[in-house]
CSV table of N, CA and C in Angstrom, one decimal:
chain,number,residue,atom,x,y,z
A,1,MET,N,-18.2,-8.4,25.6
A,1,MET,CA,-17.9,-7.2,24.9
A,1,MET,C,-17.1,-6.3,25.8
A,2,THR,N,-16.1,-5.7,25.3
A,2,THR,CA,-15.3,-4.6,26.0
A,2,THR,C,-16.1,-3.3,25.9
A,3,TYR,N,-15.8,-2.5,26.9
A,3,TYR,CA,-16.3,-1.2,27.0
A,3,TYR,C,-15.6,-0.1,25.9
A,4,SER,N,-16.3,0.5,25.2
A,4,SER,CA,-15.8,1.5,24.2
A,4,SER,C,-16.4,2.7,24.2
A,5,GLN,N,-15.8,3.9,24.0
A,5,GLN,CA,-16.3,5.1,23.9
A,5,GLN,C,-16.5,5.4,22.5
A,6,ILE,N,-16.3,4.6,21.6
A,6,ILE,CA,-16.4,4.8,20.1
A,6,ILE,C,-17.5,3.9,19.5
A,7,PHE,N,-17.5,2.5,20.0
A,7,PHE,CA,-18.5,1.7,19.5
A,7,PHE,C,-19.5,1.3,20.4
A,8,LYS,N,-20.8,1.2,20.1
A,8,LYS,CA,-21.9,1.0,20.9
A,8,LYS,C,-22.3,-0.4,20.8
A,9,TYR,N,-22.0,-1.1,19.8
A,9,TYR,CA,-22.2,-2.6,19.6
A,9,TYR,C,-21.0,-3.3,19.3
A,10,ASP,N,-21.0,-4.8,19.6
A,10,ASP,CA,-19.8,-5.5,19.2
A,10,ASP,C,-19.8,-5.7,17.6
A,11,ILE,N,-18.9,-5.6,16.9
A,11,ILE,CA,-18.8,-6.0,15.5
A,11,ILE,C,-18.0,-7.1,15.2
A,12,SER,N,-18.4,-7.8,14.2
A,12,SER,CA,-17.8,-9.1,13.9
A,12,SER,C,-16.4,-8.9,13.3
A,13,LEU,N,-15.5,-9.7,13.6
A,13,LEU,CA,-14.1,-9.6,12.8
A,13,LEU,C,-14.2,-10.0,11.4
A,14,ASN,N,-15.3,-10.7,11.0
A,14,ASN,CA,-15.5,-11.0,9.7
A,14,ASN,C,-15.7,-9.9,8.8
A,15,ILE,N,-16.4,-8.8,9.4
A,15,ILE,CA,-16.7,-7.7,8.6
A,15,ILE,C,-15.4,-6.9,8.3
A,16,ILE,N,-14.5,-6.8,9.2
A,16,ILE,CA,-13.2,-6.3,9.0
A,16,ILE,C,-12.4,-7.1,8.0
A,17,TYR,N,-12.2,-8.3,8.3
A,17,TYR,CA,-11.4,-9.2,7.5
A,17,TYR,C,-11.7,-9.2,6.1
A,18,ASP,N,-13.2,-9.3,5.8
A,18,ASP,CA,-13.6,-9.4,4.5
A,18,ASP,C,-13.2,-8.1,3.7
A,19,PHE,N,-13.4,-7.0,4.3
A,19,PHE,CA,-12.8,-5.8,3.7
A,19,PHE,C,-11.3,-5.7,3.4
A,20,LEU,N,-10.6,-6.1,4.4
A,20,LEU,CA,-9.1,-6.2,4.3
A,20,LEU,C,-8.7,-7.3,3.3
A,21,ASP,N,-9.4,-8.3,3.2
A,21,ASP,CA,-9.2,-9.3,2.1
A,21,ASP,C,-9.2,-8.7,0.7
A,22,ASN,N,-10.2,-7.7,0.5
A,22,ASN,CA,-10.3,-7.1,-0.8
A,22,ASN,C,-9.3,-6.2,-1.2
A,23,ILE,N,-8.7,-5.5,-0.2
A,23,ILE,CA,-7.7,-4.4,-0.6
A,23,ILE,C,-6.3,-4.6,-0.2
A,24,CYS,N,-5.9,-5.5,0.7
A,24,CYS,CA,-4.6,-5.6,1.3
A,24,CYS,C,-3.9,-6.9,0.7
A,25,GLU,N,-2.7,-6.8,0.9
A,25,GLU,CA,-1.7,-7.9,0.5
A,25,GLU,C,-1.7,-8.6,1.9
A,26,ILE,N,-1.4,-10.0,1.8
A,26,ILE,CA,-1.3,-10.8,3.0
A,26,ILE,C,0.1,-11.3,3.0
A,27,LYS,N,0.9,-11.3,4.0
A,27,LYS,CA,2.2,-11.8,4.2
A,27,LYS,C,2.5,-12.1,5.6
A,28,ASP,N,2.9,-13.4,6.0
A,28,ASP,CA,3.2,-13.9,7.2
A,28,ASP,C,2.2,-13.7,8.2
A,29,ASN,N,0.9,-14.1,7.8
A,29,ASN,CA,-0.3,-14.0,8.5
A,29,ASN,C,-0.6,-12.6,8.9
A,30,GLU,N,-0.4,-11.7,8.1
A,30,GLU,CA,-0.7,-10.3,8.4
A,30,GLU,C,-1.3,-9.6,7.2
A,31,TYR,N,-2.3,-8.8,7.3
A,31,TYR,CA,-2.7,-7.8,6.2
A,31,TYR,C,-1.7,-6.8,6.3
A,32,ILE,N,-1.4,-6.2,5.1
A,32,ILE,CA,-0.6,-5.1,4.9
A,32,ILE,C,-1.4,-4.0,4.3
A,33,LEU,N,-1.6,-3.0,5.2
A,33,LEU,CA,-2.5,-1.8,4.7
A,33,LEU,C,-1.5,-0.8,4.5
A,34,LYS,N,-1.4,-0.2,3.2
A,34,LYS,CA,-0.7,0.9,2.8
A,34,LYS,C,-1.4,1.8,1.8
A,35,ASN,N,-0.8,2.9,1.4
A,35,ASN,CA,-1.4,3.7,0.5
A,35,ASN,C,-2.0,3.1,-0.8
A,36,THR,N,-1.2,2.1,-1.3
A,36,THR,CA,-1.7,1.5,-2.5
A,36,THR,C,-3.0,0.6,-2.1
A,37,SER,N,-3.1,0.2,-1.0
A,37,SER,CA,-4.4,-0.5,-0.5
A,37,SER,C,-5.5,0.4,-0.6
A,38,TYR,N,-5.3,1.5,-0.1
A,38,TYR,CA,-6.4,2.6,0.0
A,38,TYR,C,-6.8,2.9,-1.5
A,39,LYS,N,-5.8,3.2,-2.3
A,39,LYS,CA,-6.1,3.5,-3.8
A,39,LYS,C,-6.9,2.3,-4.3
A,40,LYS,N,-6.6,1.0,-4.1
A,40,LYS,CA,-7.3,-0.1,-4.7
A,40,LYS,C,-8.7,-0.1,-4.2
A,41,GLY,N,-9.0,0.2,-2.9
A,41,GLY,CA,-10.3,0.3,-2.3
A,41,GLY,C,-11.1,1.4,-3.0
A,42,VAL,N,-10.4,2.6,-3.3
A,42,VAL,CA,-11.2,3.7,-4.0
A,42,VAL,C,-11.5,3.2,-5.4
A,43,MET,N,-10.6,2.6,-6.0
A,43,MET,CA,-10.8,2.4,-7.5
A,43,MET,C,-11.8,1.2,-7.7
A,44,LEU,N,-11.9,0.4,-6.8
A,44,LEU,CA,-12.8,-0.8,-6.8
A,44,LEU,C,-14.0,-0.6,-6.0
A,45,ASN,N,-14.2,0.6,-5.4
A,45,ASN,CA,-15.4,1.0,-4.7
A,45,ASN,C,-15.7,0.1,-3.4
A,46,TYR,N,-14.7,-0.2,-2.6
A,46,TYR,CA,-14.9,-1.1,-1.4
A,46,TYR,C,-15.0,-0.2,-0.2
A,47,ILE,N,-14.4,1.1,-0.3
A,47,ILE,CA,-14.4,1.9,1.1
A,47,ILE,C,-15.7,2.4,1.4
A,48,ASP,N,-16.5,3.0,0.5
A,48,ASP,CA,-17.7,3.5,0.9
A,48,ASP,C,-18.8,2.4,1.5
A,49,PRO,N,-18.9,1.3,0.8
A,49,PRO,CA,-19.7,0.2,1.4
A,49,PRO,C,-19.3,-0.2,2.7
A,50,PHE,N,-17.9,-0.3,2.9
A,50,PHE,CA,-17.4,-0.7,4.2
A,50,PHE,C,-17.8,0.3,5.4
A,51,CYS,N,-17.6,1.6,5.0
A,51,CYS,CA,-18.0,2.7,6.0
A,51,CYS,C,-19.5,2.6,6.3
A,52,LYS,N,-20.3,2.3,5.3
A,52,LYS,CA,-21.8,2.3,5.7
A,52,LYS,C,-22.0,1.1,6.3
A,53,LYS,N,-21.3,0.0,6.2
A,53,LYS,CA,-21.6,-1.3,6.9
A,53,LYS,C,-21.2,-1.2,8.3
A,54,VAL,N,-20.1,-0.4,8.7
A,54,VAL,CA,-19.7,-0.3,10.0
A,54,VAL,C,-20.2,1.0,10.9
A,55,GLU,N,-20.8,1.9,10.1
A,55,GLU,CA,-21.6,3.0,10.6
A,55,GLU,C,-22.5,2.8,11.9
A,56,PRO,N,-23.4,1.8,11.7
A,56,PRO,CA,-24.3,1.7,12.7
A,56,PRO,C,-23.6,1.1,14.1
A,57,TYR,N,-22.5,0.6,14.1
A,57,TYR,CA,-21.8,0.3,15.3
A,57,TYR,C,-21.2,1.5,16.1
A,58,TYR,N,-21.0,2.6,15.4
A,58,TYR,CA,-20.5,3.8,16.1
A,58,TYR,C,-21.5,4.4,16.8
A,59,TYR,N,-21.2,5.1,17.9
A,59,TYR,CA,-22.1,6.1,18.6
A,59,TYR,C,-22.2,7.3,17.7
A,60,VAL,N,-23.5,7.8,18.0
A,60,VAL,CA,-23.8,9.0,16.9
A,60,VAL,C,-22.7,10.1,17.0
A,61,SER,N,-22.1,10.4,18.3
A,61,SER,CA,-21.2,11.5,18.3
A,61,SER,C,-19.8,11.1,17.6
A,62,LYS,N,-19.7,9.7,17.3
A,62,LYS,CA,-18.5,9.3,16.7
A,62,LYS,C,-18.6,8.9,15.2
A,63,LYS,N,-19.8,9.0,14.7
A,63,LYS,CA,-19.9,8.7,13.3
A,63,LYS,C,-19.3,9.5,12.2
A,64,HIS,N,-18.7,10.7,12.7
A,64,HIS,CA,-18.0,11.3,11.7
A,64,HIS,C,-16.8,10.8,11.2
A,65,TYR,N,-16.2,9.7,12.0
A,65,TYR,CA,-15.2,9.0,11.4
A,65,TYR,C,-15.4,8.4,10.2
A,66,VAL,N,-16.8,8.0,10.1
A,66,VAL,CA,-17.0,7.1,8.9
A,66,VAL,C,-17.9,7.8,7.9
A,67,THR,N,-18.4,8.9,8.3
A,67,THR,CA,-19.3,9.6,7.3
A,67,THR,C,-18.5,10.8,6.5
A,68,LYS,N,-17.4,11.1,7.0
A,68,LYS,CA,-16.7,12.2,6.4
A,68,LYS,C,-16.0,11.5,5.1
A,69,LYS,N,-15.4,12.4,4.3
A,69,LYS,CA,-14.6,11.9,3.0
A,69,LYS,C,-13.4,11.2,3.5
A,70,ILE,N,-13.3,10.0,3.2
A,70,ILE,CA,-12.2,9.2,3.6
A,70,ILE,C,-11.0,9.2,2.8
A,71,ASN,N,-9.8,9.5,3.4
A,71,ASN,CA,-8.5,9.4,2.7
A,71,ASN,C,-7.9,8.3,3.5
A,72,TYR,N,-6.5,8.1,3.0
A,72,TYR,CA,-5.8,6.9,3.6
A,72,TYR,C,-5.6,7.1,5.2
A,73,LYS,N,-5.3,8.4,5.6
A,73,LYS,CA,-5.2,8.6,7.0
A,73,LYS,C,-6.4,8.3,7.9
A,74,SER,N,-7.6,8.7,7.3
A,74,SER,CA,-8.8,8.5,8.0
A,74,SER,C,-9.3,7.0,8.0
A,75,LEU,N,-9.0,6.2,6.7
A,75,LEU,CA,-9.2,4.8,6.7
A,75,LEU,C,-8.3,4.0,7.7
A,76,ALA,N,-7.1,4.5,7.9
A,76,ALA,CA,-6.1,3.9,8.9
A,76,ALA,C,-6.7,4.1,10.3
A,77,SER,N,-7.2,5.2,10.5
A,77,SER,CA,-7.8,5.6,11.8
A,77,SER,C,-9.0,4.5,12.2
A,78,ILE,N,-9.9,4.3,11.2
A,78,ILE,CA,-11.0,3.5,11.3
A,78,ILE,C,-10.6,2.0,11.7
A,79,ILE,N,-9.5,1.5,10.8
A,79,ILE,CA,-9.0,0.2,11.0
A,79,ILE,C,-8.3,0.1,12.4
A,80,ARG,N,-7.5,1.0,12.8
A,80,ARG,CA,-7.0,1.1,14.0
A,80,ARG,C,-7.9,0.9,15.2
A,81,GLN,N,-9.1,1.8,15.0
A,81,GLN,CA,-10.1,1.8,16.0
A,81,GLN,C,-10.7,0.4,16.1
A,82,LEU,N,-11.0,-0.3,15.0
A,82,LEU,CA,-11.6,-1.6,15.1
A,82,LEU,C,-10.7,-2.6,15.7
A,83,CYS,N,-9.4,-2.4,15.3
A,83,CYS,CA,-8.4,-3.5,15.8
A,83,CYS,C,-8.3,-3.4,17.3
A,84,LYS,N,-8.2,-2.2,17.8
A,84,LYS,CA,-8.1,-2.1,19.2
A,84,LYS,C,-9.4,-2.5,20.0
A,85,PHE,N,-10.6,-2.2,19.3
A,85,PHE,CA,-11.8,-2.7,19.9
A,85,PHE,C,-11.9,-4.2,20.1
A,86,LYS,N,-11.3,-4.9,18.9
A,86,LYS,CA,-11.5,-6.3,18.9
A,86,LYS,C,-10.2,-7.0,19.3
A,87,ASN,N,-9.3,-6.2,20.0
A,87,ASN,CA,-8.0,-6.9,20.5
A,87,ASN,C,-7.1,-7.6,19.3
A,88,VAL,N,-7.2,-7.0,18.3
A,88,VAL,CA,-6.4,-7.5,17.1
A,88,VAL,C,-5.1,-6.8,17.0
A,89,GLY,N,-3.9,-7.6,17.0
A,89,GLY,CA,-2.7,-6.8,16.9
A,89,GLY,C,-2.4,-6.2,15.7
A,90,ILE,N,-2.0,-4.9,15.9
A,90,ILE,CA,-1.8,-3.9,14.6
A,90,ILE,C,-0.3,-3.2,15.0
A,91,ARG,N,0.5,-3.2,14.1
A,91,ARG,CA,1.6,-2.5,14.1
A,91,ARG,C,2.0,-1.7,13.0
A,92,SER,N,2.8,-0.6,13.2
A,92,SER,CA,3.0,0.3,12.0
A,92,SER,C,4.6,0.5,11.7
A,93,GLN,N,4.7,0.8,10.5
A,93,GLN,CA,6.1,1.0,10.1
A,93,GLN,C,6.1,2.3,9.2
A,94,ILE,N,7.0,3.2,9.5
A,94,ILE,CA,7.1,4.4,8.7
A,94,ILE,C,8.3,4.1,7.6
A,95,THR,N,8.0,4.3,6.4
A,95,THR,CA,9.0,4.1,5.3
A,95,THR,C,9.1,5.6,4.7
A,96,TYR,N,10.5,6.0,4.4
A,96,TYR,CA,10.8,7.1,3.7
A,96,TYR,C,11.3,6.8,2.3
A,97,ASN,N,10.8,7.6,1.4
A,97,ASN,CA,11.2,7.5,0.0
A,97,ASN,C,11.3,8.9,-0.6
A,98,LYS,N,12.5,9.4,-0.9
A,98,LYS,CA,12.7,10.6,-1.7
A,98,LYS,C,12.1,11.7,-0.7
A,99,SER,N,12.3,11.8,0.4
A,99,SER,CA,11.8,12.8,1.4
A,99,SER,C,10.2,12.9,1.6
A,100,THR,N,9.6,11.8,1.3
A,100,THR,CA,8.2,11.6,1.6
A,100,THR,C,8.1,10.3,2.4
A,101,TYR,N,7.1,10.3,3.3
A,101,TYR,CA,7.0,9.1,4.1
A,101,TYR,C,5.6,8.5,3.9
A,102,GLU,N,5.4,7.2,4.3
A,102,GLU,CA,4.3,6.5,4.3
A,102,GLU,C,4.3,5.6,5.6
A,103,ILE,N,3.1,5.6,6.2
A,103,ILE,CA,3.0,4.7,7.4
A,103,ILE,C,2.2,3.4,6.8
A,104,ILE,N,2.9,2.2,7.0
A,104,ILE,CA,2.4,1.0,6.7
A,104,ILE,C,1.9,0.3,7.9
A,105,TYR,N,0.7,-0.3,7.8
A,105,TYR,CA,0.1,-1.1,9.0
A,105,TYR,C,0.2,-2.5,8.7
A,106,TYR,N,0.4,-3.2,9.7
A,106,TYR,CA,0.6,-4.7,9.7
A,106,TYR,C,-0.7,-5.2,10.7
A,107,ILE,N,-1.6,-5.8,10.1
A,107,ILE,CA,-2.8,-6.3,11.0
A,107,ILE,C,-2.7,-7.7,11.1
A,108,GLN,N,-2.8,-8.2,12.2
A,108,GLN,CA,-2.8,-9.6,12.6
A,108,GLN,C,-4.0,-10.4,12.1
A,109,ILE,N,-3.9,-11.6,11.6
A,109,ILE,CA,-4.9,-12.3,11.2
A,109,ILE,C,-5.2,-13.4,12.3
A,110,ILE,N,-6.4,-13.2,12.8
A,110,ILE,CA,-6.7,-14.1,13.9
A,110,ILE,C,-7.8,-15.1,13.3
A,111,ASP,N,-7.8,-16.4,13.7
A,111,ASP,CA,-8.7,-17.3,13.3
A,111,ASP,C,-10.2,-16.9,13.8
A,112,THR,N,-11.0,-16.6,13.0
A,112,THR,CA,-12.4,-16.0,13.2
A,112,THR,C,-13.3,-17.3,13.5
A,113,ASN,N,-13.0,-18.4,13.3
A,113,ASN,CA,-13.7,-19.6,13.7
A,113,ASN,C,-13.9,-19.7,15.2
A,114,THR,N,-15.0,-19.2,15.7
A,114,THR,CA,-15.2,-19.3,17.1
A,114,THR,C,-15.9,-20.4,17.7
A,115,ASP,N,-16.1,-21.5,16.7
A,115,ASP,CA,-16.7,-22.7,17.2
A,115,ASP,C,-15.7,-23.5,18.0
A,116,THR,N,-15.8,-23.5,19.3
A,116,THR,CA,-14.8,-24.3,20.1
A,116,THR,C,-15.4,-25.6,20.5
A,117,ASN,N,-16.5,-26.0,19.9
A,117,ASN,CA,-17.1,-27.3,20.3
A,117,ASN,C,-16.3,-28.4,19.6
A,118,THR,N,-15.5,-29.2,20.5
A,118,THR,CA,-14.7,-30.2,19.9
A,118,THR,C,-15.3,-31.6,20.5
A,119,ASP,N,-16.6,-31.5,20.5
A,119,ASP,CA,-17.3,-32.9,20.9
A,119,ASP,C,-17.4,-33.8,19.9
A,120,THR,N,-16.5,-34.6,19.8
A,120,THR,CA,-16.5,-35.8,18.8
A,120,THR,C,-16.8,-37.0,19.4
A,121,ASN,N,-17.6,-37.8,18.7
A,121,ASN,CA,-17.9,-39.2,19.3
A,121,ASN,C,-16.8,-40.1,19.1
A,122,THR,N,-15.9,-40.2,19.9
A,122,THR,CA,-14.8,-41.1,19.8
A,122,THR,C,-14.9,-42.0,21.1
A,123,ASP,N,-15.7,-43.0,21.0
A,123,ASP,CA,-15.8,-44.1,22.1
A,123,ASP,C,-14.8,-45.0,21.9
A,124,THR,N,-13.8,-44.9,22.7
A,124,THR,CA,-12.7,-45.8,22.7
A,124,THR,C,-12.9,-47.1,23.8
A,125,ASN,N,-14.0,-47.1,24.5
A,125,ASN,CA,-14.3,-48.1,25.4
A,125,ASN,C,-14.6,-49.3,24.7
A,126,THR,N,-13.8,-50.3,24.9
A,126,THR,CA,-14.1,-51.8,24.4
A,126,THR,C,-14.4,-52.7,25.5
A,127,ASP,N,-15.5,-53.4,25.3
A,127,ASP,CA,-15.8,-54.3,26.4
A,127,ASP,C,-15.2,-55.6,26.2
A,128,THR,N,-14.4,-56.1,27.2
A,128,THR,CA,-13.7,-57.3,27.1
A,128,THR,C,-14.2,-58.3,28.3
A,129,ASN,N,-14.6,-59.4,27.9
A,129,ASN,CA,-15.0,-60.4,28.9
A,129,ASN,C,-13.8,-61.4,29.2
A,130,ILE,N,-13.6,-61.2,30.4
A,130,ILE,CA,-12.5,-62.2,31.0
A,130,ILE,C,-13.2,-63.2,31.8
A,131,ASP,N,-13.0,-64.5,31.5
A,131,ASP,CA,-13.7,-65.7,32.1
A,131,ASP,C,-12.6,-66.3,33.1
């Protein structure tokens, strides 16, 4: 586990990805987090349960990130913190439309299958008797 001033315990990537699966679009092996994703999370009531689920991982002094009223900007901050902590690639793009702007985040999808046991019983040794 890497040292963090925000998180006191390691958090599973599955918690993050399960949440993002519910609210984000997926394109080119990346989650796309944008304002419509936030609105979908609010409408379908995904944001509050997610914040309650990740709250125990935060230090007491940093729990305000997940206990305050969550808007798009604060949700993006939480996701950025989690991605940085778990070394998940995240990039942003600012889009302008009629003198307003939106920051869209692209979050890399990493294979969460940590089972690296490749022990398969493939015995290719054949006994040959040469007389």
